[in-house]
Short mmCIF file of C-alpha atoms in Angstrom, two decimals:
data_model
loop_
_atom_site.label_atom_id
_atom_site.label_comp_id
_atom_site.label_asym_id
_atom_site.label_seq_id
_atom_site.Cartn_x
_atom_site.Cartn_y
_atom_site.Cartn_z
CA UNK J 1 121.92 -25.23 112.91
CA UNK J 2 120.54 -24.64 109.60
CA UNK J 3 118.78 -20.93 110.30
CA UNK J 4 116.24 -20.80 106.97
CA UNK J 5 114.88 -22.58 104.29
CA UNK J 6 116.85 -20.62 101.98
CA UNK J 7 120.16 -21.87 103.45
CA UNK J 8 118.69 -25.28 104.30
CA UNK J 9 118.32 -25.27 100.22
CA UNK J 10 122.14 -23.92 99.71
CA UNK J 11 123.30 -26.43 102.29
CA UNK J 12 122.03 -29.89 100.82
CA UNK J 13 122.62 -28.81 97.48
CA UNK J 14 126.32 -28.25 98.10
CA UNK J 15 126.39 -31.71 100.07
CA UNK J 16 124.80 -33.69 97.34
CA UNK J 17 127.03 -32.21 94.74
CA UNK J 18 130.30 -32.83 96.92
CA UNK J 19 129.37 -36.71 96.92
CA UNK J 20 131.54 -38.91 94.85
CA UNK J 21 130.19 -41.80 92.48
CA UNK J 22 131.03 -44.20 95.15
CA UNK J 23 129.31 -42.17 98.20
CA UNK J 24 125.99 -41.41 96.02
CA UNK J 25 126.17 -45.49 95.92
CA UNK J 26 126.77 -45.85 99.11
CA UNK J 27 123.71 -43.58 100.49
CA UNK J 28 121.09 -45.43 97.90
CA UNK J 29 121.83 -48.73 99.06
CA UNK J 30 121.99 -47.03 102.94
CA UNK J 31 118.59 -44.91 102.02
CA UNK J 32 116.96 -48.37 100.77
CA UNK J 33 117.57 -50.36 104.09
CA UNK J 34 116.35 -47.14 106.23
CA UNK J 35 113.23 -46.11 103.78
CA UNK J 36 109.64 -47.63 103.90
CA UNK J 37 110.16 -48.47 100.44
CA UNK J 38 112.66 -47.66 97.57
CA UNK J 39 110.54 -44.51 96.41
CA UNK J 40 110.47 -42.85 99.55
CA UNK J 41 110.20 -38.91 99.06
CA UNK J 42 113.67 -38.33 100.02
CA UNK J 43 115.15 -40.53 98.10
CA UNK J 44 113.16 -39.41 94.80
CA UNK J 45 114.09 -35.85 96.22
CA UNK J 46 118.13 -37.14 96.31
CA UNK J 47 118.00 -38.47 92.90
CA UNK J 48 116.66 -35.09 90.97
CA UNK J 49 119.11 -33.04 93.12
CA UNK J 50 122.02 -35.39 91.87
CA UNK J 51 120.64 -34.91 88.37
CA UNK J 52 120.52 -31.04 88.37
CA UNK J 53 123.13 -28.69 87.62
CA UNK J 54 121.53 -26.01 89.39
CA UNK J 55 118.79 -25.73 92.23
CA UNK J 56 115.01 -26.34 90.51
CA UNK J 57 112.45 -26.21 92.92
CA UNK J 58 109.57 -26.14 90.09
CA UNK J 59 111.22 -29.20 88.54
CA UNK J 60 111.02 -30.96 91.89
CA UNK J 61 107.23 -30.30 92.42
CA UNK J 62 106.46 -31.38 88.85
CA UNK J 63 108.32 -34.58 88.99
CA UNK J 64 107.75 -35.95 92.53
CA UNK J 65 104.82 -36.20 94.67
CA UNK J 66 106.22 -33.93 97.43
CA UNK J 67 103.87 -31.02 97.88
CA UNK J 68 105.40 -27.45 98.45
CA UNK J 69 104.51 -28.11 102.38
CA UNK J 70 106.24 -31.17 102.46
CA UNK J 71 110.04 -30.16 100.83
CA UNK J 72 111.16 -28.12 103.93
CA UNK J 73 110.80 -31.51 105.97
CA UNK J 74 111.79 -33.80 103.43
CA UNK J 75 115.38 -31.80 102.47
CA UNK J 76 116.16 -31.65 106.21
CA UNK J 77 115.38 -35.69 106.49
CA UNK J 78 117.70 -36.14 103.39
CA UNK J 79 120.42 -33.84 105.06
CA UNK J 80 120.66 -35.85 108.00
CA UNK J 81 120.60 -39.14 106.14
CA UNK J 82 123.27 -38.13 103.99
CA UNK J 83 125.56 -37.24 106.83
CA UNK J 84 124.22 -40.37 108.81
CA UNK J 85 125.51 -42.66 105.58
CA UNK J 86 128.78 -40.77 105.12
CA UNK J 87 129.72 -41.20 108.92
CA UNK J 88 129.15 -44.84 108.00
CA UNK J 89 131.56 -44.81 105.21
CA UNK J 90 134.78 -46.44 106.22
CA UNK J 91 136.64 -43.83 103.86
CA UNK J 92 135.80 -41.18 106.38
CA UNK J 93 135.65 -42.90 109.26
CA UNK J 94 138.42 -41.23 111.54
CA UNK J 95 139.89 -42.14 114.55
CA UNK J 96 138.13 -39.24 116.64
CA UNK J 97 134.74 -40.68 114.98
CA UNK J 98 135.29 -44.08 115.95
CA UNK J 99 136.15 -42.99 119.49
CA UNK J 100 133.44 -40.67 119.55
CA UNK J 101 130.61 -43.68 118.43
CA UNK J 102 132.37 -45.95 121.08
CA UNK J 103 131.98 -42.84 123.66
CA UNK J 104 127.96 -43.13 122.70
CA UNK J 105 127.88 -46.92 123.07
CA UNK J 106 129.17 -46.55 126.65
CA UNK J 107 126.49 -43.87 127.61
CA UNK J 108 123.87 -46.72 126.43
CA UNK J 109 125.21 -49.10 128.09
CA UNK J 110 125.26 -46.93 131.30
CA UNK J 111 121.51 -46.05 130.96
CA UNK J 112 120.70 -49.62 130.54
CA UNK J 113 122.58 -50.25 133.88
CA UNK J 114 125.24 -52.50 132.17
CA UNK J 115 127.68 -50.46 134.30
CA UNK J 116 130.67 -53.01 134.28
CA UNK J 117 130.30 -53.41 130.29
CA UNK J 118 130.05 -49.50 129.98
CA UNK J 119 133.47 -48.87 131.96
CA UNK J 120 135.02 -51.74 130.15
CA UNK J 121 134.18 -49.88 126.84
CA UNK J 122 135.16 -46.56 128.74
CA UNK J 123 138.89 -47.98 129.35
CA UNK J 124 139.59 -49.04 126.02
CA UNK J 125 138.76 -45.80 124.19
CA UNK J 126 140.32 -43.58 126.88
CA UNK J 127 143.82 -45.01 126.46
CA UNK J 128 142.98 -44.68 122.29
CA UNK J 129 141.74 -40.92 123.07
CA UNK J 130 145.01 -40.42 124.99
CA UNK J 131 147.21 -41.90 122.30
CA UNK J 132 145.64 -40.06 119.71
CA UNK J 133 145.68 -36.86 121.26
CA UNK J 134 141.81 -36.70 121.66
CA UNK J 135 141.90 -34.73 125.44
CA UNK J 136 138.45 -32.75 125.03
CA UNK J 137 136.69 -36.37 124.38
CA UNK J 138 139.12 -38.09 127.19
CA UNK J 139 137.96 -35.76 129.69
CA UNK J 140 134.33 -36.77 128.63
CA UNK J 141 135.26 -40.42 129.01
CA UNK J 142 136.67 -39.89 132.63
CA UNK J 143 133.63 -37.89 133.38
CA UNK J 144 131.61 -40.46 132.41
CA UNK J 145 133.75 -43.34 134.91
CA UNK J 146 133.64 -40.85 137.84
CA UNK J 147 129.61 -40.85 137.28
CA UNK J 148 129.50 -44.51 137.24
CA UNK J 149 131.90 -45.08 139.99
CA UNK J 150 130.48 -42.56 142.45
CA UNK J 151 127.15 -43.81 142.13
CA UNK J 152 127.39 -47.49 141.57
CA UNK J 153 129.46 -50.23 143.77
CA UNK J 154 131.24 -51.37 140.79
CA UNK J 155 134.09 -53.06 142.96
CA UNK J 156 136.65 -51.42 140.95
CA UNK J 157 140.48 -51.75 141.25
CA UNK J 158 141.84 -50.17 144.90
CA UNK J 159 142.64 -46.00 144.28
CA UNK J 160 140.42 -45.74 141.45
CA UNK J 161 138.70 -42.79 142.54
CA UNK J 162 142.12 -41.38 143.50
CA UNK J 163 143.32 -42.38 139.65
CA UNK J 164 140.13 -40.99 138.21
CA UNK J 165 140.57 -37.45 140.01
CA UNK J 166 144.11 -36.81 138.66
CA UNK J 167 143.38 -37.92 135.29
CA UNK J 168 140.31 -35.19 135.40
CA UNK J 169 142.28 -32.55 136.54
CA UNK J 170 145.29 -33.27 134.53
CA UNK J 171 143.19 -33.35 131.61
CA UNK J 172 141.22 -30.21 132.75
CA UNK J 173 144.52 -28.39 133.02
CA UNK J 174 145.69 -29.35 129.29
CA UNK J 175 142.20 -28.40 127.80
CA UNK J 176 142.52 -25.59 129.16
CA UNK J 177 145.96 -24.61 128.24
CA UNK J 178 144.99 -25.78 124.84
CA UNK J 179 141.86 -23.50 124.50
CA UNK J 180 143.52 -20.53 125.50
CA UNK J 181 146.67 -21.22 122.89
CA UNK J 182 144.02 -21.84 120.04
CA UNK J 183 142.00 -18.68 120.71
CA UNK J 184 145.04 -16.79 120.99
CA UNK J 185 146.04 -18.48 117.44
CA UNK J 186 142.92 -17.53 115.65
CA UNK J 187 142.87 -14.04 117.20
CA UNK J 188 146.34 -13.43 115.45
CA UNK J 189 145.06 -15.15 112.51
CA UNK J 190 141.71 -12.59 112.34
CA UNK J 191 144.41 -9.75 113.01
CA UNK J 192 146.55 -10.41 110.08
CA UNK J 193 143.48 -10.78 107.61
CA UNK J 194 142.33 -7.43 108.64
CA UNK J 195 145.60 -5.44 108.90
CA UNK J 196 148.30 -7.71 107.38
CA UNK J 197 152.06 -7.11 108.60
CA UNK J 198 153.19 -4.74 111.30
CA UNK J 199 154.45 -1.35 109.41
CA UNK J 200 156.06 0.69 112.79
CA UNK J 201 157.85 -0.06 115.63
CA UNK J 202 154.85 0.88 117.87
CA UNK J 203 152.40 -1.68 116.00
CA UNK J 204 155.19 -4.29 116.61
CA UNK J 205 155.16 -3.41 120.28
CA UNK J 206 151.55 -3.01 120.23
CA UNK J 207 151.23 -7.12 119.12
CA UNK J 208 154.31 -8.40 121.12
CA UNK J 209 152.28 -6.59 124.46
CA UNK J 210 148.85 -8.32 123.35
CA UNK J 211 150.44 -11.76 122.38
CA UNK J 212 152.75 -12.01 125.61
CA UNK J 213 149.94 -10.93 127.67
CA UNK J 214 147.47 -13.62 126.24
CA UNK J 215 150.05 -16.43 126.36
CA UNK J 216 148.82 -18.66 129.11
CA UNK J 217 151.24 -19.56 132.35
CA UNK J 218 152.53 -23.04 131.28
CA UNK J 219 155.06 -25.33 131.94
CA UNK J 220 156.07 -27.32 128.63
CA UNK J 221 157.20 -30.09 130.57
CA UNK J 222 153.49 -30.89 131.30
CA UNK J 223 152.58 -30.34 127.12
CA UNK J 224 151.63 -33.26 125.37
CA UNK J 225 151.57 -33.05 121.26
CA UNK J 226 148.41 -31.37 121.11
CA UNK J 227 149.42 -28.34 123.35
CA UNK J 228 152.93 -27.88 122.03
CA UNK J 229 151.60 -28.35 118.34
CA UNK J 230 149.18 -24.99 119.51
CA UNK J 231 152.27 -23.44 120.78
CA UNK J 232 154.14 -23.48 117.77
CA UNK J 233 151.24 -22.49 116.01
CA UNK J 234 150.30 -19.30 118.26
CA UNK J 235 154.43 -18.38 117.83
CA UNK J 236 154.17 -18.96 113.94
CA UNK J 237 151.51 -16.25 113.29
CA UNK J 238 153.15 -13.75 115.90
CA UNK J 239 156.06 -14.19 114.05
CA UNK J 240 154.46 -13.75 110.73
CA UNK J 241 152.69 -10.53 111.98
CA UNK J 242 155.94 -8.94 113.27
CA UNK J 243 157.47 -9.81 110.26
CA UNK J 244 160.20 -12.21 112.25
CA UNK J 245 160.67 -14.64 109.57
CA UNK J 246 163.50 -16.31 111.39
CA UNK J 247 161.38 -17.11 114.44
CA UNK J 248 158.55 -18.31 111.98
CA UNK J 249 160.65 -20.69 110.37
CA UNK J 250 162.32 -22.21 113.81
CA UNK J 251 158.10 -22.90 115.04
CA UNK J 252 156.86 -23.98 111.72
CA UNK J 253 159.89 -26.31 111.80
CA UNK J 254 159.15 -27.31 115.54
CA UNK J 255 155.65 -27.99 114.32
CA UNK J 256 156.39 -30.28 111.50
CA UNK J 257 158.83 -32.36 113.75
CA UNK J 258 156.06 -32.70 116.29
CA UNK J 259 154.52 -34.98 113.34
CA UNK J 260 157.54 -36.34 112.47
CA UNK J 261 158.20 -37.79 115.86
CA UNK J 262 154.51 -39.26 116.33
CA UNK J 263 153.61 -40.16 112.55
CA UNK J 264 150.26 -42.14 114.09
CA UNK J 265 148.70 -38.60 113.85
CA UNK J 266 149.62 -37.77 110.43
CA UNK J 267 146.43 -39.57 109.41
CA UNK J 268 144.22 -38.00 112.25
CA UNK J 269 145.09 -34.45 111.57
CA UNK J 270 146.54 -33.82 108.18
CA UNK J 271 145.48 -30.51 107.53
CA UNK J 272 147.54 -29.21 110.66
CA UNK J 273 150.74 -31.53 109.27
CA UNK J 274 150.34 -29.96 105.60
CA UNK J 275 149.77 -26.37 106.93
CA UNK J 276 152.65 -26.69 109.06
CA UNK J 277 154.69 -27.76 105.83
CA UNK J 278 153.44 -24.59 104.21
CA UNK J 279 154.36 -22.58 106.65
CA UNK J 280 157.99 -23.70 106.91
CA UNK J 281 157.95 -23.25 102.83
CA UNK J 282 156.63 -19.57 103.34
CA UNK J 283 159.15 -18.95 105.67
CA UNK J 284 161.95 -19.76 103.60
CA UNK J 285 160.40 -17.44 101.04
CA UNK J 286 160.51 -14.44 102.99
CA UNK J 287 164.14 -15.29 103.86
CA UNK J 288 164.88 -15.98 100.42
CA UNK J 289 166.41 -19.15 100.98
CA UNK J 290 165.98 -20.46 97.37
CA UNK J 291 167.97 -24.14 97.44
CA UNK J 292 166.22 -24.86 100.84
CA UNK J 293 162.70 -23.92 99.69
CA UNK J 294 163.30 -25.78 96.54
CA UNK J 295 164.25 -28.70 98.51
CA UNK J 296 161.68 -28.22 101.04
CA UNK J 297 158.78 -28.04 98.14
CA UNK J 298 159.77 -30.89 96.53
CA UNK J 299 159.65 -32.80 100.16
CA UNK J 300 156.47 -31.35 100.94
CA UNK J 301 155.07 -32.65 97.10
CA UNK J 302 156.24 -36.31 98.33
CA UNK J 303 154.88 -35.87 101.34
CA UNK J 304 151.03 -35.08 99.43
CA UNK J 305 151.83 -38.19 97.45
CA UNK J 306 152.29 -40.57 100.18
CA UNK J 307 149.67 -42.92 101.86
CA UNK J 308 149.91 -40.94 105.24
CA UNK J 309 147.59 -38.24 103.67
CA UNK J 310 143.98 -39.72 103.43
CA UNK J 311 142.02 -38.40 100.39
CA UNK J 312 139.36 -35.90 100.55
CA UNK J 313 137.92 -32.83 99.14
CA UNK J 314 139.84 -31.14 102.27
CA UNK J 315 143.27 -32.44 101.27
CA UNK J 316 142.80 -31.96 97.94
CA UNK J 317 141.87 -28.17 98.10
CA UNK J 318 144.62 -27.10 100.54
CA UNK J 319 147.00 -28.99 98.55
CA UNK J 320 146.31 -27.14 95.50
CA UNK J 321 146.36 -23.66 97.18
CA UNK J 322 149.85 -24.61 99.17
CA UNK J 323 151.66 -26.48 96.16
CA UNK J 324 150.39 -23.88 93.38
CA UNK J 325 151.29 -20.99 95.30
CA UNK J 326 154.80 -22.01 96.23
CA UNK J 327 155.49 -23.12 92.76
CA UNK J 328 154.25 -19.61 92.24
CA UNK J 329 157.01 -18.13 94.91
CA UNK J 330 159.74 -20.26 93.44
CA UNK J 331 159.57 -18.45 89.93
CA UNK J 332 159.35 -15.20 91.63
CA UNK J 333 163.02 -16.62 93.65
CA UNK J 334 164.58 -17.96 90.57
CA UNK J 335 163.25 -15.02 88.38
CA UNK J 336 161.30 -17.28 86.01
CA UNK J 337 158.62 -14.98 84.96
CA UNK J 338 158.73 -16.35 81.16
CA UNK J 339 157.13 -19.44 79.97
CA UNK J 340 154.80 -19.29 82.90
CA UNK J 341 151.43 -19.50 80.55
CA UNK J 342 151.02 -23.41 81.28
CA UNK J 343 151.30 -23.12 84.98
CA UNK J 344 149.14 -20.07 85.19
CA UNK J 345 146.48 -21.94 83.07
CA UNK J 346 146.69 -24.85 85.56
CA UNK J 347 146.18 -22.35 88.40
CA UNK J 348 143.08 -20.74 86.65
CA UNK J 349 141.34 -24.14 85.87
CA UNK J 350 141.79 -25.60 89.37
CA UNK J 351 140.63 -22.30 91.17
CA UNK J 352 137.42 -22.61 89.14
CA UNK J 353 137.14 -26.28 89.89
CA UNK J 354 137.50 -25.60 93.61
CA UNK J 355 135.94 -22.03 93.96
CA UNK J 356 133.13 -23.23 96.14
CA UNK J 357 135.56 -24.61 98.38
CA UNK J 358 138.47 -21.86 98.76
CA UNK J 359 137.36 -18.75 100.22
CA UNK J 360 137.71 -15.49 98.69
CA UNK J 361 141.25 -14.09 100.52
CA UNK J 362 143.45 -17.23 99.31
CA UNK J 363 141.84 -16.95 95.64
CA UNK J 364 142.78 -13.07 95.64
CA UNK J 365 146.26 -13.96 96.59
CA UNK J 366 146.75 -16.52 93.67
CA UNK J 367 145.73 -13.79 91.25
CA UNK J 368 148.15 -11.24 93.03
CA UNK J 369 150.95 -13.58 92.26
CA UNK J 370 149.54 -14.76 88.65
CA UNK J 371 149.46 -10.69 87.84
CA UNK J 372 153.36 -10.26 89.28
CA UNK J 373 154.27 -13.16 87.08
CA UNK J 374 152.65 -11.51 83.99
CA UNK J 375 153.86 -7.92 84.86
CA UNK J 376 157.25 -9.63 85.05
CA UNK J 377 156.94 -11.51 81.61
CA UNK J 378 155.60 -7.75 79.95
CA UNK J 379 152.17 -9.36 79.14
CA UNK J 380 150.44 -6.43 81.07
CA UNK J 381 146.65 -7.28 79.41
CA UNK J 382 146.94 -10.02 81.39
CA UNK J 383 148.19 -8.73 84.47
CA UNK J 384 145.50 -5.93 84.29
CA UNK J 385 143.00 -8.69 84.00
CA UNK J 386 144.03 -10.44 87.13
CA UNK J 387 144.44 -7.33 88.98
CA UNK J 388 140.59 -6.39 88.25
CA UNK J 389 139.23 -9.76 89.36
CA UNK J 390 140.60 -8.46 92.56
CA UNK J 391 139.40 -4.75 92.85
CA UNK J 392 136.00 -6.18 91.73
CA UNK J 393 135.80 -8.17 94.69
CA UNK J 394 133.91 -6.49 97.33
CA UNK J 395 134.83 -9.42 100.13
CA UNK J 396 135.47 -8.09 103.37
CA UNK J 397 137.82 -10.70 104.18
CA UNK J 398 140.63 -9.40 101.65
CA UNK J 399 143.43 -7.94 103.71
CA UNK J 400 144.10 -4.03 103.23
CA UNK J 401 147.81 -4.46 102.18
CA UNK J 402 146.93 -6.63 99.28
CA UNK J 403 144.19 -4.41 97.94
CA UNK J 404 146.93 -1.65 98.17
CA UNK J 405 149.57 -3.27 96.56
CA UNK J 406 147.05 -4.51 93.94
CA UNK J 407 146.37 -0.92 93.18
CA UNK J 408 149.21 0.18 92.67
CA UNK J 409 150.29 -2.33 90.43
CA UNK J 410 147.36 -1.79 88.43
CA UNK J 411 148.77 1.56 87.71
CA UNK J 412 152.34 0.42 86.65
CA UNK J 413 150.42 -2.24 84.37
CA UNK J 414 148.59 0.51 82.40
CA UNK J 415 151.47 2.87 82.68
CA UNK J 416 153.66 -0.05 80.87
CA UNK J 417 150.89 -1.23 78.57
CA UNK J 418 150.80 2.53 77.26
CA UNK J 419 147.36 3.24 78.41
CA UNK J 420 148.30 6.79 79.09
CA UNK J 421 144.84 7.83 78.49
CA UNK J 422 143.17 5.75 81.52
CA UNK J 423 146.01 6.77 83.67
CA UNK J 424 145.04 10.14 85.38
CA UNK J 425 141.66 8.62 85.89
CA UNK J 426 143.15 5.86 87.79
CA UNK J 427 145.67 7.80 89.77
CA UNK J 428 142.65 9.80 90.79
CA UNK J 429 140.39 6.88 92.19
CA UNK J 430 143.33 5.28 93.42
CA UNK J 431 144.54 8.16 95.74
CA UNK J 432 140.45 8.37 96.93
CA UNK J 433 140.89 4.88 97.76
CA UNK J 434 144.02 4.92 99.60
CA UNK J 435 143.05 7.87 101.37
CA UNK J 436 140.55 5.85 103.28
CA UNK J 437 142.89 3.14 103.88
CA UNK J 438 144.11 3.26 107.89
CA UNK J 439 147.63 2.58 107.32
CA UNK J 440 149.41 2.44 104.04
CA UNK J 441 153.44 1.43 103.95
CA UNK J 442 156.35 4.11 103.28
CA UNK J 443 157.13 1.88 100.14
CA UNK J 444 153.25 2.04 99.04
CA UNK J 445 152.79 5.99 99.60
CA UNK J 446 156.67 6.47 97.62
CA UNK J 447 154.87 4.64 94.80
CA UNK J 448 151.81 6.13 94.70
CA UNK J 449 153.75 9.31 94.50
CA UNK J 450 155.70 8.76 91.64
CA UNK J 451 153.07 6.90 89.49
CA UNK J 452 151.26 9.67 89.69
CA UNK J 453 154.10 12.24 88.90
CA UNK J 454 154.68 10.11 85.57
CA UNK J 455 152.20 11.65 83.40
CA UNK J 456 153.39 14.94 83.89
CA UNK J 457 156.98 14.15 83.06
CA UNK J 458 158.45 14.56 79.24
CA UNK J 459 159.69 11.50 77.84
CA UNK J 460 163.38 13.31 77.57
CA UNK J 461 163.31 13.57 81.75
CA UNK J 462 161.71 10.06 82.54
CA UNK J 463 165.44 8.20 83.01
CA UNK J 464 166.24 11.13 85.28
CA UNK J 465 163.38 10.53 87.12
CA UNK J 466 163.70 6.91 87.38
CA UNK J 467 167.16 7.33 88.66
CA UNK J 468 165.86 9.69 91.69
CA UNK J 469 162.96 7.55 92.95
CA UNK J 470 165.07 4.45 92.69
CA UNK J 471 167.36 6.19 95.49
CA UNK J 472 164.20 6.89 97.37
CA UNK J 473 163.26 3.46 96.79
CA UNK J 474 166.53 1.82 97.35
CA UNK J 475 166.16 3.24 101.03
CA UNK J 476 163.34 0.34 102.13
CA UNK J 477 164.99 -2.46 100.29
CA UNK J 478 166.51 -3.76 103.86
CA UNK J 479 164.09 -2.15 106.17
CA UNK J 480 162.30 -4.86 108.29
CA UNK J 481 158.81 -3.33 107.86
CA UNK J 482 159.03 -2.75 104.19
CA UNK J 483 161.33 -4.99 102.31
CA UNK J 484 158.45 -7.55 102.30
CA UNK J 485 157.07 -5.28 98.90
CA UNK J 486 159.86 -6.59 96.73
CA UNK J 487 159.47 -10.07 97.01
CA UNK J 488 156.70 -10.90 94.36
CA UNK J 489 157.66 -7.85 92.43
CA UNK J 490 161.12 -6.79 92.24
CA UNK J 491 160.45 -2.83 91.75
CA UNK J 492 163.72 -1.77 92.32
CA UNK J 493 164.77 -4.34 89.23
CA UNK J 494 161.85 -2.55 87.58
CA UNK J 495 163.33 0.95 87.84
CA UNK J 496 166.59 -0.43 86.87
CA UNK J 497 165.28 -2.08 83.79
CA UNK J 498 163.81 1.70 82.60
CA UNK J 499 167.28 3.13 83.67
CA UNK J 500 169.16 0.73 81.27
CA UNK J 501 166.47 -0.30 78.75
CA UNK J 502 166.33 -3.77 79.79
CA UNK J 503 163.41 -6.40 80.61
CA UNK J 504 162.96 -6.45 84.61
CA UNK J 505 163.28 -10.44 83.95
CA UNK J 506 166.88 -9.97 82.62
CA UNK J 507 167.61 -7.65 85.57
CA UNK J 508 166.22 -9.99 87.96
CA UNK J 509 167.85 -12.99 86.43
CA UNK J 510 171.29 -11.23 86.60
CA UNK J 511 171.16 -10.82 90.15
CA UNK J 512 169.42 -14.08 91.19
CA UNK J 513 173.01 -15.99 89.32
CA UNK J 514 175.30 -13.32 91.00
CA UNK J 515 173.90 -14.35 94.30
CA UNK J 516 174.35 -17.82 93.66
CA UNK J 517 178.14 -17.44 92.80
CA UNK J 518 178.62 -15.82 96.26
#
């Protein structure tokens, strides 16, 4: 619900600006039919908002006969009319919307006393609702059937009441299971955004205890597509948080396989299908399976280009986020740090294009990956530029571990850029900031101590110091809770580059080539 005039204004303006040229034409035709005349005030408001680059209330009042007292009601009316017009647009008339509309029609027929007609509509859409896994609506359909059957003599087929009771009980049970699983998934997602991955065996035990305590008792044999989907999602997030990426790959693959076995549901739930494919890629990245990852990314791009995936703003935004995030991941896996300007410029332009539709967390993740790529390419000024964007962001959506790694990489980038005059002040401010964090990885603590000591070390002792720290850091390379720190930026290779006077990209490329020969 829109609570105040400012919120209404922001929402209306954003809605108008989201309309395509085709949707604007359709609304103009629709509004011309419902309006008293073609110059109705809400149509005048619509035309002005379409022309404005930024909301300007004074211009609206000066160029129309809308008074300030009327404006709020007219904005509310326009907002409703645009949504009604969009609902009638064939391009957005999804199966769930069609089922919901038919349920509304059945309710109208029921209230008119046309019970048989209402039951006929309900019977038809119930089959459709169950086919497309719309079980919440399916329960509402059965509930209305029960009302009609219990109040009026419809002369339905024998055992009709028993059948409806059985359907209602089964749908109620499955809806309850899906609700618990979806709640658990949402809780895990929020936990991940707040704290990131587990850092200690104790944290892993706590998350595991919470997860299994909140899993509902279930018989998987009774599960349909929707319940299996939520089950997979819950396990994917649980596996991510405890850093069990083999399990994550297993459940993400099952998630995608559900859609592959029921392709008619891809167009109905494209977001879930896209997210499932993304988590397959994310798991392969963390498992460092480069060939599988590259093949899966090619397949993902082919899926997005297929006719099974509808074209809308939501899909376009998700496609951008997941395709380009994984293109960056592939570069890290293949040690391709150089010649990335064209890719990064494209990402930056798309961020600006979709900024109003993408949350801060996902944008900052892209900025961090871009900074890592520039660090590997020894373009430290550009690296610092993107890290500063993250540090200047005051959003509470950002994960603690992202902020920590950003600040530490910022120190390393300033050191590499030769900006020693700023290093001591940065180290001090970073220490103060990190001291307020609830949890730090051991890698982060070690890096902070090492970078903090660099200004006091003489140039003649630097290589020895890098060797010493390499020995410390190498202990964490295969640590179950610390190894993820080496994925975007191979810190050991960075140290080896200083020890051997080589660029980090050269060191990593040699390791990748050696791995491929095995």
